XYZ file of C-alpha atoms in Angstrom:
707
model
C 12.888 38.862 -47.286
C 13.950 41.570 -44.292
C 10.745 41.516 -43.073
C 10.821 37.264 -43.472
C 14.872 37.974 -41.282
C 13.277 40.184 -38.599
C 11.009 38.006 -37.610
C 10.644 36.278 -34.667
C 10.892 32.126 -34.125
C 7.992 31.940 -33.168
C 6.489 33.393 -35.977
C 9.089 31.494 -38.402
C 7.657 28.520 -37.409
C 4.378 29.189 -37.756
C 5.017 31.002 -41.238
C 6.866 27.558 -42.701
C 4.015 25.292 -41.268
C 1.314 27.532 -42.666
C 2.884 27.622 -46.249
C 3.940 23.866 -46.353
C 0.691 22.565 -44.417
C -2.065 24.496 -46.879
C -0.396 22.701 -49.552
C 0.335 19.023 -48.521
C -3.478 18.867 -46.794
C -5.019 20.418 -49.714
C -3.518 17.078 -51.625
C -4.428 14.978 -48.996
C -7.161 16.024 -48.127
C -9.086 15.509 -51.288
C -7.399 12.769 -52.588
C -7.636 10.811 -48.444
C -11.681 11.881 -48.755
C -12.053 10.002 -52.555
C -10.190 6.988 -51.474
C -12.283 6.360 -47.971
C -15.543 6.954 -49.819
C -14.877 4.955 -51.636
C -13.824 1.932 -49.879
C -16.404 2.611 -47.756
C -19.838 2.628 -49.433
C -17.511 -1.137 -51.144
C -17.544 -2.238 -47.096
C -20.909 -1.533 -46.024
C -22.782 -2.616 -48.946
C -20.249 -6.001 -48.521
C -21.046 -6.343 -45.194
C -24.565 -5.397 -46.240
C -24.967 -8.586 -48.009
C -22.679 -11.031 -45.968
C -24.972 -9.763 -43.287
C -28.896 -10.531 -45.089
C -26.847 -14.330 -46.715
C -25.570 -15.493 -42.959
C -29.179 -14.669 -41.455
C -30.836 -15.898 -44.104
C -28.414 -18.853 -43.932
C -29.393 -19.703 -40.268
C -33.149 -19.780 -40.791
C -32.787 -22.009 -43.683
C -30.609 -24.143 -41.425
C -33.397 -23.839 -38.708
C -35.873 -25.039 -40.750
C -36.278 -28.698 -41.618
C -36.047 -28.793 -37.325
C -39.013 -26.376 -37.582
C -41.300 -28.445 -39.867
C -40.298 -31.740 -38.007
C -41.856 -30.463 -33.991
C -44.527 -28.601 -35.659
C -44.934 -31.645 -36.820
C -44.856 -34.391 -33.985
C -46.696 -32.530 -32.021
C -50.229 -32.724 -33.348
C -49.958 -36.246 -33.304
C -52.826 -38.362 -31.112
C -51.033 -41.178 -29.818
C -47.972 -38.249 -28.582
C -51.074 -37.386 -26.454
C -52.223 -40.362 -25.755
C -48.355 -41.006 -24.532
C -48.141 -38.445 -22.438
C -51.191 -39.790 -20.239
C -50.078 -42.847 -20.029
C -46.747 -42.451 -20.305
C -46.128 -46.017 -21.692
C -41.761 -46.933 -22.865
C -42.593 -49.198 -25.136
C -44.681 -46.759 -27.382
C -41.814 -44.540 -27.245
C -38.847 -46.857 -27.688
C -40.704 -47.509 -30.827
C -42.117 -44.283 -31.508
C -39.453 -42.378 -31.107
C -36.577 -43.712 -30.030
C -36.161 -45.764 -32.912
C -36.474 -43.531 -35.616
C -34.030 -40.582 -33.257
C -31.558 -40.121 -35.540
C -35.041 -39.271 -38.502
C -35.149 -36.395 -36.030
C -30.984 -35.236 -36.904
C -30.803 -34.118 -33.565
C -28.584 -34.672 -30.530
C -31.576 -34.698 -27.621
C -35.496 -35.437 -27.878
C -37.243 -34.511 -24.673
C -40.863 -35.379 -23.819
C -43.009 -33.323 -20.766
C -46.145 -33.488 -19.393
C -47.762 -30.455 -18.501
C -46.600 -30.575 -14.726
C -43.143 -29.311 -16.528
C -42.103 -32.787 -15.401
C -39.862 -35.015 -18.065
C -41.484 -38.457 -18.970
C -38.746 -39.635 -21.232
C -35.630 -38.587 -23.832
C -33.007 -39.806 -25.609
C -29.894 -38.468 -26.058
C -26.925 -38.826 -28.476
C -23.099 -39.729 -27.067
C -22.359 -36.007 -27.648
C -24.811 -34.840 -24.823
C -24.519 -36.472 -21.335
C -26.645 -33.487 -19.521
C -29.883 -35.416 -18.190
C -31.718 -32.450 -17.659
C -31.550 -28.523 -18.816
C -34.138 -27.391 -20.425
C -35.662 -24.346 -18.195
C -38.627 -25.170 -16.163
C -40.322 -21.653 -16.379
C -39.979 -21.511 -19.959
C -42.311 -24.094 -20.143
C -44.556 -21.556 -18.837
C -43.864 -18.941 -21.618
C -44.440 -22.079 -24.413
C -47.863 -23.162 -23.209
C -48.277 -19.461 -24.632
C -46.507 -19.373 -27.380
C -46.924 -23.392 -28.953
C -44.141 -22.451 -30.719
C -40.601 -21.719 -29.744
C -37.126 -21.939 -30.637
C -33.925 -20.576 -28.401
C -30.478 -21.488 -27.510
C -29.133 -22.873 -24.357
C -25.669 -22.899 -23.246
C -24.719 -25.888 -20.826
C -21.758 -28.039 -20.526
C -21.023 -29.753 -23.464
C -21.013 -26.698 -25.336
C -24.376 -24.735 -26.971
C -27.427 -26.228 -28.292
C -30.046 -24.809 -30.203
C -33.704 -26.210 -28.857
C -37.244 -26.571 -30.705
C -39.460 -26.628 -28.219
C -43.751 -26.935 -29.233
C -46.525 -27.698 -26.949
C -48.564 -31.905 -27.703
C -51.891 -31.352 -29.512
C -54.000 -34.276 -30.792
C -54.288 -33.816 -34.883
C -57.353 -32.040 -35.027
C -55.716 -28.773 -34.665
C -52.714 -28.481 -35.902
C -52.839 -25.158 -35.477
C -53.234 -25.496 -32.005
C -55.925 -22.927 -31.012
C -58.716 -25.488 -29.514
C -56.726 -27.469 -27.722
C -55.225 -27.101 -24.896
C -51.740 -28.151 -25.042
C -51.653 -32.064 -23.516
C -47.726 -31.273 -22.820
C -44.206 -30.418 -23.470
C -41.926 -31.514 -27.015
C -38.139 -31.032 -26.998
C -35.585 -30.942 -29.767
C -31.904 -29.820 -28.745
C -28.905 -30.204 -30.905
C -25.514 -29.267 -30.467
C -23.388 -26.232 -32.072
C -19.806 -28.809 -32.251
C -17.766 -28.606 -34.803
C -18.693 -30.771 -37.870
C -22.017 -28.033 -37.514
C -19.422 -25.022 -38.057
C -17.866 -26.916 -40.527
C -21.253 -28.336 -42.624
C -22.197 -24.042 -42.530
C -19.055 -23.091 -42.849
C -18.516 -24.790 -45.974
C -22.050 -23.458 -47.483
C -21.501 -20.222 -46.274
C -17.472 -20.210 -47.990
C -17.420 -18.761 -44.443
C -14.765 -19.908 -41.382
C -17.728 -20.151 -38.187
C -15.742 -19.738 -35.034
C -18.565 -19.319 -31.325
C -17.877 -17.060 -29.235
C -18.745 -15.679 -25.417
C -22.186 -13.073 -25.998
C -20.150 -10.020 -24.698
C -16.776 -10.678 -27.393
C -16.882 -7.083 -29.085
C -16.125 -7.871 -33.454
C -12.702 -5.794 -34.083
C -12.512 -4.865 -37.816
C -10.554 -5.949 -39.820
C -8.936 -4.737 -43.462
C -8.796 -8.319 -45.049
C -11.542 -9.772 -43.693
C -16.105 -9.130 -42.880
C -17.123 -10.567 -40.144
C -20.880 -10.967 -38.816
C -21.357 -11.815 -35.409
C -25.144 -13.143 -34.998
C -26.719 -13.513 -31.646
C -28.076 -16.864 -30.372
C -30.426 -16.077 -27.667
C -31.990 -18.064 -24.559
C -35.513 -18.360 -24.195
C -35.971 -15.093 -22.718
C -34.315 -12.740 -25.474
C -30.796 -12.250 -23.609
C -27.825 -13.470 -25.567
C -25.968 -16.646 -24.290
C -23.400 -16.623 -26.828
C -22.285 -15.135 -30.871
C -21.714 -16.954 -33.302
C -18.963 -15.068 -35.913
C -19.271 -15.345 -39.080
C -15.651 -14.533 -41.083
C -15.300 -14.001 -44.605
C -12.316 -13.006 -46.851
C -12.853 -9.934 -48.002
C -9.859 -8.224 -50.363
C -10.509 -3.969 -51.485
C -7.475 -3.145 -54.443
C -8.212 0.243 -56.376
C -5.897 1.338 -58.870
C -6.013 4.084 -58.237
C -5.070 4.272 -54.350
C -1.584 3.292 -55.327
C -1.148 6.533 -57.976
C -2.227 8.209 -54.203
C -0.666 6.600 -51.982
C 2.816 7.633 -53.985
C 1.470 11.187 -54.949
C 0.519 11.820 -50.948
C 3.947 10.380 -50.016
C 6.443 11.973 -52.367
C 4.618 15.302 -50.685
C 5.322 14.184 -47.250
C 8.793 13.187 -48.009
C 9.226 17.017 -49.597
C 7.585 18.848 -46.531
C 9.399 16.616 -44.302
C 12.518 18.084 -46.005
C 12.189 21.153 -45.529
C 10.568 21.066 -42.752
C 13.780 19.742 -40.373
C 15.801 22.080 -41.313
C 14.234 25.106 -40.594
C 13.151 23.079 -37.131
C 16.519 22.201 -36.649
C 17.990 25.633 -37.252
C 15.373 27.912 -35.594
C 14.230 25.190 -33.196
C 16.042 22.709 -32.594
C 20.457 22.814 -31.524
C 18.399 25.990 -29.387
C 16.084 23.187 -27.125
C 18.582 20.745 -27.690
C 20.748 23.598 -25.367
C 17.612 24.420 -22.685
C 18.096 20.344 -22.006
C 21.897 20.484 -21.876
C 21.126 23.617 -19.592
C 18.195 21.746 -17.316
C 19.201 18.151 -16.688
C 23.185 19.466 -16.353
C 23.753 23.553 -15.621
C 26.138 23.380 -18.354
C 27.370 27.116 -18.024
C 28.882 26.782 -21.781
C 25.094 25.809 -23.011
C 24.801 28.606 -21.233
C 26.256 30.703 -22.688
C 25.850 29.135 -26.273
C 22.316 29.933 -25.927
C 23.106 33.480 -25.118
C 24.763 34.147 -28.842
C 21.201 32.536 -30.187
C 18.792 35.462 -31.776
C 15.674 36.075 -30.360
C 13.717 35.178 -27.595
C 16.597 32.351 -26.529
C 18.749 34.067 -26.380
C 16.798 35.715 -23.955
C 16.471 32.459 -22.184
C 19.656 31.993 -22.021
C 19.953 35.394 -20.193
C 17.393 34.133 -17.318
C 19.847 30.770 -16.785
C 22.902 32.454 -16.270
C 20.779 34.911 -14.085
C 19.454 32.398 -12.140
C 21.685 29.380 -11.908
C 23.006 30.991 -8.610
C 19.900 31.066 -7.225
C 18.616 27.489 -7.679
C 21.466 25.880 -5.672
C 20.753 28.020 -2.842
C 16.469 27.405 -3.063
C 16.954 24.035 -3.696
C 20.125 23.753 -0.534
C 16.794 25.970 1.669
C 13.858 23.601 0.246
C 15.744 21.226 1.216
C 16.602 22.286 4.999
C 12.915 23.483 5.530
C 11.865 20.003 4.623
C 13.548 18.111 6.880
C 12.833 21.181 9.762
C 8.562 20.753 9.036
C 9.159 16.796 8.946
C 11.270 16.695 12.007
C 8.946 18.688 14.261
C 5.658 17.648 12.465
C 7.108 14.072 13.794
C 7.837 14.800 17.105
C 5.264 16.968 18.617
C 2.433 14.483 16.998
C 4.043 11.797 18.511
C 4.989 13.578 22.193
C 1.748 15.179 22.697
C 0.319 11.632 23.368
C 2.934 10.060 25.334
C 4.071 12.332 27.742
C 0.903 13.713 29.348
C 1.602 10.450 32.452
C 5.363 10.894 33.358
C 4.171 15.531 33.859
C 1.237 14.857 35.012
C 3.103 12.647 37.909
C 5.371 15.097 38.597
C 3.682 18.793 39.021
C 0.751 15.833 40.471
C 3.132 15.630 42.985
C 5.686 18.726 43.059
C 2.347 20.578 44.336
C 1.720 17.908 47.031
C 4.887 17.995 48.700
C 4.604 22.673 48.713
C 2.050 21.151 52.192
C 4.356 22.252 54.901
C 2.392 19.356 57.120
C 3.536 16.127 54.381
C 4.541 13.817 56.802
C 9.205 12.696 55.741
C 8.256 9.321 54.810
C 5.381 10.789 52.255
C 7.951 13.281 50.800
C 9.878 11.083 50.334
C 7.787 8.664 48.358
C 6.277 11.742 46.649
C 10.052 12.284 45.617
C 10.554 8.840 44.532
C 7.405 8.835 42.058
C 8.509 12.556 40.833
C 11.757 11.215 39.895
C 10.707 7.080 38.895
C 8.189 9.651 36.692
C 11.081 12.070 35.107
C 12.294 9.114 33.949
C 10.115 7.827 32.585
C 9.523 11.208 30.912
C 12.880 11.665 29.428
C 12.818 7.519 28.865
C 9.782 8.521 26.536
C 11.101 10.990 24.763
C 13.749 8.873 23.662
C 11.117 6.149 21.903
C 10.123 9.542 20.414
C 13.446 10.464 19.092
C 14.387 6.344 18.734
C 10.418 5.992 16.881
C 11.232 8.789 14.661
C 14.453 7.671 13.600
C 13.120 3.855 12.897
C 10.853 5.608 10.564
C 13.848 7.169 9.219
C 15.294 3.361 8.972
C 18.618 4.663 10.942
C 18.467 3.193 13.812
C 18.987 -0.970 14.701
C 17.325 -3.663 17.152
C 20.281 -3.725 20.254
C 20.695 -6.691 20.194
C 21.829 -8.644 23.864
C 20.699 -11.579 26.129
C 19.125 -11.767 28.815
C 16.883 -13.628 31.269
C 13.101 -13.780 30.295
C 11.564 -15.345 32.563
C 13.240 -13.040 35.485
C 11.623 -9.905 32.561
C 8.814 -11.392 33.031
C 8.916 -11.858 36.545
C 9.818 -7.413 37.568
C 7.724 -6.649 34.851
C 4.824 -7.799 36.220
C 6.250 -6.214 40.472
C 6.657 -3.078 39.042
C 2.610 -2.821 36.677
C 1.383 -4.068 39.791
C 1.860 -1.751 41.657
C 0.827 1.156 39.322
C -2.816 -0.380 38.702
C -5.564 2.525 40.052
C -6.875 1.148 42.710
C -10.133 1.940 41.944
C -10.337 -0.512 39.464
C -11.597 -3.970 40.214
C -8.736 -5.816 38.502
C -6.557 -9.113 38.623
C -3.209 -9.417 38.219
C -1.698 -11.990 37.041
C 1.034 -13.919 34.915
C -0.047 -16.624 32.436
C 0.969 -19.633 33.727
C 3.514 -21.640 30.895
C 4.598 -25.159 31.900
C 7.067 -24.996 29.599
C 9.208 -22.459 30.311
C 12.455 -20.913 28.545
C 16.174 -22.283 29.562
C 18.654 -20.044 29.683
C 19.210 -16.591 27.739
C 17.560 -15.124 24.467
C 18.742 -12.727 22.352
C 16.962 -9.831 21.620
C 16.330 -5.894 22.368
C 15.650 -6.467 26.050
C 14.681 -2.667 26.527
C 12.347 -2.643 23.018
C 10.416 -6.401 24.532
C 10.253 -4.760 28.321
C 8.497 -1.739 26.312
C 5.887 -3.635 23.364
C 4.318 -5.272 26.881
C 4.448 -2.512 29.056
C 2.338 -0.659 26.791
C 0.089 -3.725 25.955
C -1.048 -3.899 30.038
C -1.396 -0.005 30.159
C -4.267 -0.441 27.412
C -5.438 -3.744 28.888
C -5.921 -1.445 32.122
C -6.925 1.329 30.539
C -9.753 -0.244 29.083
C -10.554 -2.681 31.240
C -12.517 -1.359 34.433
C -13.582 -5.224 36.421
C -12.566 -8.401 36.042
C -8.817 -9.694 35.061
C -5.548 -8.357 33.380
C -2.724 -11.546 32.126
C -0.307 -12.045 30.975
C 2.426 -14.014 29.285
C 4.636 -16.324 26.273
C 5.091 -19.385 24.862
C 7.451 -21.270 22.537
C 6.998 -22.582 19.474
C 9.329 -24.651 18.779
C 8.666 -26.000 15.224
C 8.874 -21.919 14.047
C 11.091 -20.649 16.187
C 9.937 -17.795 17.214
C 8.078 -17.014 21.171
C 4.920 -16.028 21.073
C 2.947 -13.478 23.949
C -0.799 -12.965 25.179
C -2.512 -9.943 27.080
C -5.668 -10.879 27.594
C -8.102 -8.643 29.266
C -12.084 -8.889 29.912
C -12.180 -4.696 28.945
C -14.385 -2.901 27.061
C -13.518 -4.537 23.870
C -13.041 -3.240 20.163
C -15.404 -3.111 17.977
C -15.109 -4.786 14.834
C -14.533 -1.358 12.342
C -11.617 -0.399 14.752
C -9.813 -3.538 14.305
C -9.092 -2.463 11.455
C -7.035 0.869 12.128
C -5.805 -0.265 15.942
C -2.684 0.373 14.350
C -2.648 3.630 12.500
C -1.462 6.413 13.917
C -3.708 8.926 15.712
C -6.183 6.289 15.969
C -8.303 5.811 19.484
C -11.448 3.846 20.400
C -14.498 6.008 20.484
C -17.757 5.248 22.483
C -19.565 5.883 24.941
C -17.070 3.659 27.503
C -13.757 5.490 25.916
C -14.477 8.661 26.227
C -13.371 9.635 29.171
C -10.037 9.266 28.128
C -7.372 10.922 26.576
C -4.392 9.826 24.323
C -3.519 11.070 21.028
C -3.645 7.440 19.548
C -0.123 6.554 19.377
C 0.936 3.627 22.083
C -0.008 1.030 19.905
C 1.007 2.066 16.780
C 5.006 2.540 18.383
C 4.094 -1.150 19.290
C 3.668 -2.022 16.423
C 6.658 -0.465 14.698
C 9.459 -1.590 17.674
C 7.659 -5.274 16.575
C 8.692 -5.257 13.625
C 11.825 -4.503 14.334
C 12.608 -6.876 16.801
C 11.607 -9.038 13.497
C 7.934 -10.468 14.835
C 4.688 -9.192 13.754
C 1.462 -8.575 15.944
C -2.307 -9.575 16.375
C -5.303 -8.083 17.986
C -8.587 -10.131 18.869
C -11.974 -8.648 20.036
C -15.141 -8.786 21.113
C -17.326 -6.300 22.589
C -18.431 -6.691 26.610
C -15.797 -9.815 26.353
C -12.081 -8.310 26.273
C -9.747 -8.676 24.102
C -5.967 -10.943 23.629
C -2.905 -9.125 21.801
C -0.290 -11.456 21.049
C 3.296 -10.442 19.296
C 5.648 -12.813 18.233
C 9.289 -12.672 18.553
C 11.843 -14.711 16.542
C 13.822 -16.753 19.083
C 16.940 -16.984 19.246
C 20.066 -17.771 22.378
C 22.521 -16.398 23.492
C 25.655 -17.928 22.923
C 27.521 -16.194 24.479
C 29.548 -16.775 27.593
C 29.703 -14.633 29.796
C 33.073 -14.078 31.970
C 32.751 -13.496 35.816
C 33.978 -10.311 36.446
C 34.403 -8.654 39.655
C 32.064 -5.869 41.099
C 32.737 -2.464 40.705
C 32.508 -0.731 44.074
C 32.315 2.817 43.530
C 33.889 4.587 46.325
C 33.381 7.743 47.572
C 35.579 8.308 49.903
C 38.514 10.324 48.335
C 38.115 13.997 49.643
C 39.389 16.008 46.565
C 37.802 19.768 47.656
C 38.374 22.823 47.332
C 38.597 22.354 43.488
C 37.616 25.022 40.638
C 35.070 23.728 38.444
C 34.193 25.758 35.244
C 30.370 24.677 34.021
C 29.772 25.420 30.613
C 25.724 26.005 30.637
C 23.385 28.334 28.761
C 20.455 26.716 31.045
C 20.350 28.282 34.349
C 18.322 25.925 35.472
C 20.608 23.452 34.732
C 23.214 25.847 35.907
C 22.019 26.249 39.202
C 21.431 22.355 39.736
C 24.708 21.358 37.945
C 26.657 23.662 40.999
C 23.834 23.014 44.408
C 25.679 19.126 43.535
C 29.315 20.142 42.658
C 28.683 22.330 46.146
C 27.390 19.766 47.771
C 31.060 18.088 47.361
C 33.107 21.810 48.743
C 33.905 22.409 45.000
C 34.169 25.736 43.642
C 31.421 26.595 40.727
C 33.051 29.299 38.052
C 30.360 29.704 34.927
C 30.412 30.418 31.139
C 27.147 31.259 29.702
C 28.326 30.552 25.921
C 31.202 28.426 24.424
C 32.978 31.590 24.211
C 33.010 32.633 27.456
C 34.910 28.651 29.177
C 37.123 29.615 25.920
C 38.527 32.975 28.213
C 37.736 31.806 31.020
C 40.452 28.448 31.249
C 42.443 31.345 29.290
C 42.547 33.704 32.412
C 41.453 31.360 34.673
C 45.235 28.414 35.494
C 43.450 26.945 38.736
C 40.716 25.566 36.812
C 40.734 21.384 37.317
C 37.535 20.557 35.490
C 35.265 21.637 32.850
C 31.657 20.413 32.475
C 30.293 20.943 29.489
C 27.452 21.841 27.751
C 27.129 20.520 23.665
C 24.440 22.810 22.773
C 25.436 26.689 23.017
C 25.446 30.127 21.843
C 28.425 31.740 19.903
C 30.436 28.756 20.386
C 29.399 25.018 21.355
C 30.629 22.110 23.016
C 32.414 21.042 20.551
C 34.217 23.639 18.694
C 34.681 25.554 22.792
C 36.449 22.542 23.507
C 39.419 22.741 20.922
C 40.131 26.343 21.524
C 40.876 25.632 25.103
C 42.673 22.369 23.735
C 44.846 24.525 22.393
C 45.960 25.818 24.741
C 45.598 24.047 27.792
C 46.083 20.117 26.581
C 45.839 18.325 30.248
C 43.234 19.759 31.525
C 39.909 17.588 31.097
C 36.131 17.931 30.113
C 33.312 15.983 30.514
C 30.872 16.451 28.231
C 27.095 17.562 29.543
C 24.100 17.398 26.733
C 20.844 16.499 26.226
C 21.513 14.140 22.949
C 21.320 10.811 24.755
C 21.625 8.078 21.455
C 23.886 5.966 20.880
C 25.789 7.788 18.093
C 25.666 10.694 20.315
C 28.209 9.531 22.801
C 30.407 7.787 20.272
C 31.132 11.042 18.948
C 32.011 13.153 21.870
C 34.024 10.534 22.784
C 35.639 9.845 19.747
C 36.311 14.072 20.072
C 38.354 13.421 22.784
C 36.034 14.735 25.338
C 36.823 12.696 29.430
C 33.820 10.898 29.692
C 30.117 12.276 29.036
C 26.561 12.233 31.157
C 23.317 13.041 29.648
C 21.081 14.944 31.079
C 18.536 14.900 32.844
C 21.872 14.650 35.531
C 22.143 11.818 37.367
C 23.572 12.657 41.758
C 25.237 9.311 41.976
C 27.276 10.124 38.372
C 28.445 13.476 38.533
C 29.830 12.095 41.682
C 31.033 8.909 40.599
C 33.128 11.199 38.071
C 34.809 13.501 40.215
C 35.946 11.504 42.251
C 37.185 9.338 39.015
C 38.623 12.925 37.382
C 40.863 13.597 40.529
C 41.606 9.692 41.254
C 43.591 9.808 37.754
C 44.788 13.068 38.104
C 46.288 12.664 41.411
C 48.198 9.956 38.985
C 49.059 11.736 36.917
C 50.894 14.069 39.499
C 52.867 11.436 41.937
C 54.274 10.260 39.027
């Protein structure tokens, strides 16, 4: 007994299961095997007997028809009829005695397999359902019984070759034709057959799977066609009652033993297994510390598990936090790098290329200005692309909504045409034009103008990319019934194969082939375009033919801008105020960004100080009361821009602070303004914007001082 107490939980459970189960299974198996053997033997005997009975009965049911067709088909006058096709003879000797054949159909065919004459009961509407190929087989076999499925149901067909009376065995002469009798296997047929066999008969499909039923014996009889392939199946079903007196006694013993075994098993399982496992479940679901303490008090392995739970409880929380951060970081990094790699190359190429050209000392002034303009525009494009890619990631995460506003669509189309036309390479013989639309938009529409422009630019750029000569055209039309705008971008380029049309809008997919080997890109442009279209509530499609070109079309809802815009006088930016020699602090950890902002500010004759981190900015503002303005970078070491700003406001609440940051989303700008910054500018810096801010700040300061 002492040894039993000191056994671990698994050993106790194993001992209990073995001791009770051996006794239980010895009794149950012996009784069960005896019952099953007797039941199986009786059922098998009954089934075999029933199967033989059904087959014999079905053969007997067909013997009369078989004998009839054998008698009819060695008949001299019938042989003569196959040659003369005398309808009067047929009506007198066949049609008039049709009912005596006990058939629903009689047909006489010539050796050419064409029907000579036929007779059918009202049950059969089909005209000629005897397979022609079957007659070739019947020519050799002389007699055939088979089944055919017709619209009216399944028919049993008896076919035989026609011979003269002196050839009853049909082996002396060649056939003169074919004679067919058929009867429909309908409800009366099944009822009659069921009464004879004391069975319930049903017609089912040939692939019907027969399921065993305890109270019935079921036999299936395949109905085969002339090819020996099953077309249907007859199910014969007869009640089967198996009732042994010993079975009840056996079941009573089994139930009694089972109840005793279950009671013992449940009692000790609850005590040794259920209660500890319940505590473990509670711990896993809720991390309840009281459950951990209760589990620790258990004996054996469960007490050890309780100690492990206590040790790992805090680690689990830290791991979950770390895992979440790692997943978020990995997702953002993968998405950003993949998108950026594709879209960044074109503007970067222009910036680096024209920057290299500027190093030429012999460059003319007009060319230098032109190159500088291109570099600036490409830089703006690069910033726009990066912002769009970030916005695309936010769209994927459903963190952004379209910025709807009213604008003039006609003006937008014209501006796009003018700006895109000059970007088409000179070496491409392309006619670029706007598709004429007689029903032009009257008034402003409501949608996201920036996204719409980006969609059109992406599709036109894609069309130009794959077109060396011919045309590229774009335009729109109005569908007033569906209240949508449909835009089309057509080209006469290389076209797209049907295989690529299925995946053209998928990410990282691009057209591969001889004509596109030299084209770069990772295949993000069209997927981004599709995302923008769906964001605006539309859909995009493409049609293309190899060698002839492609047509991209997309739709957006047609919504009118009902806003009445008040005419506001233009604000004239004035830089005439001479606010000079002001001391300005620039908090910027990046040397290049600091140098750029310093040069811009110094061009207005101001003094510039620098702080390389947030803590340094706080210190300089504390020690230098002559500082009139602070440009505060948001992302800096030690203290970020928000933290540094909070400390400066405590020390010098009147000091104006302008945020400068690479965070350019609407949400980020709102956060900065709500935090108390006087204003904010985004990188890359715009010189005119900086000048405007300087004038505005110092004019406001002057007003405050005058007051």
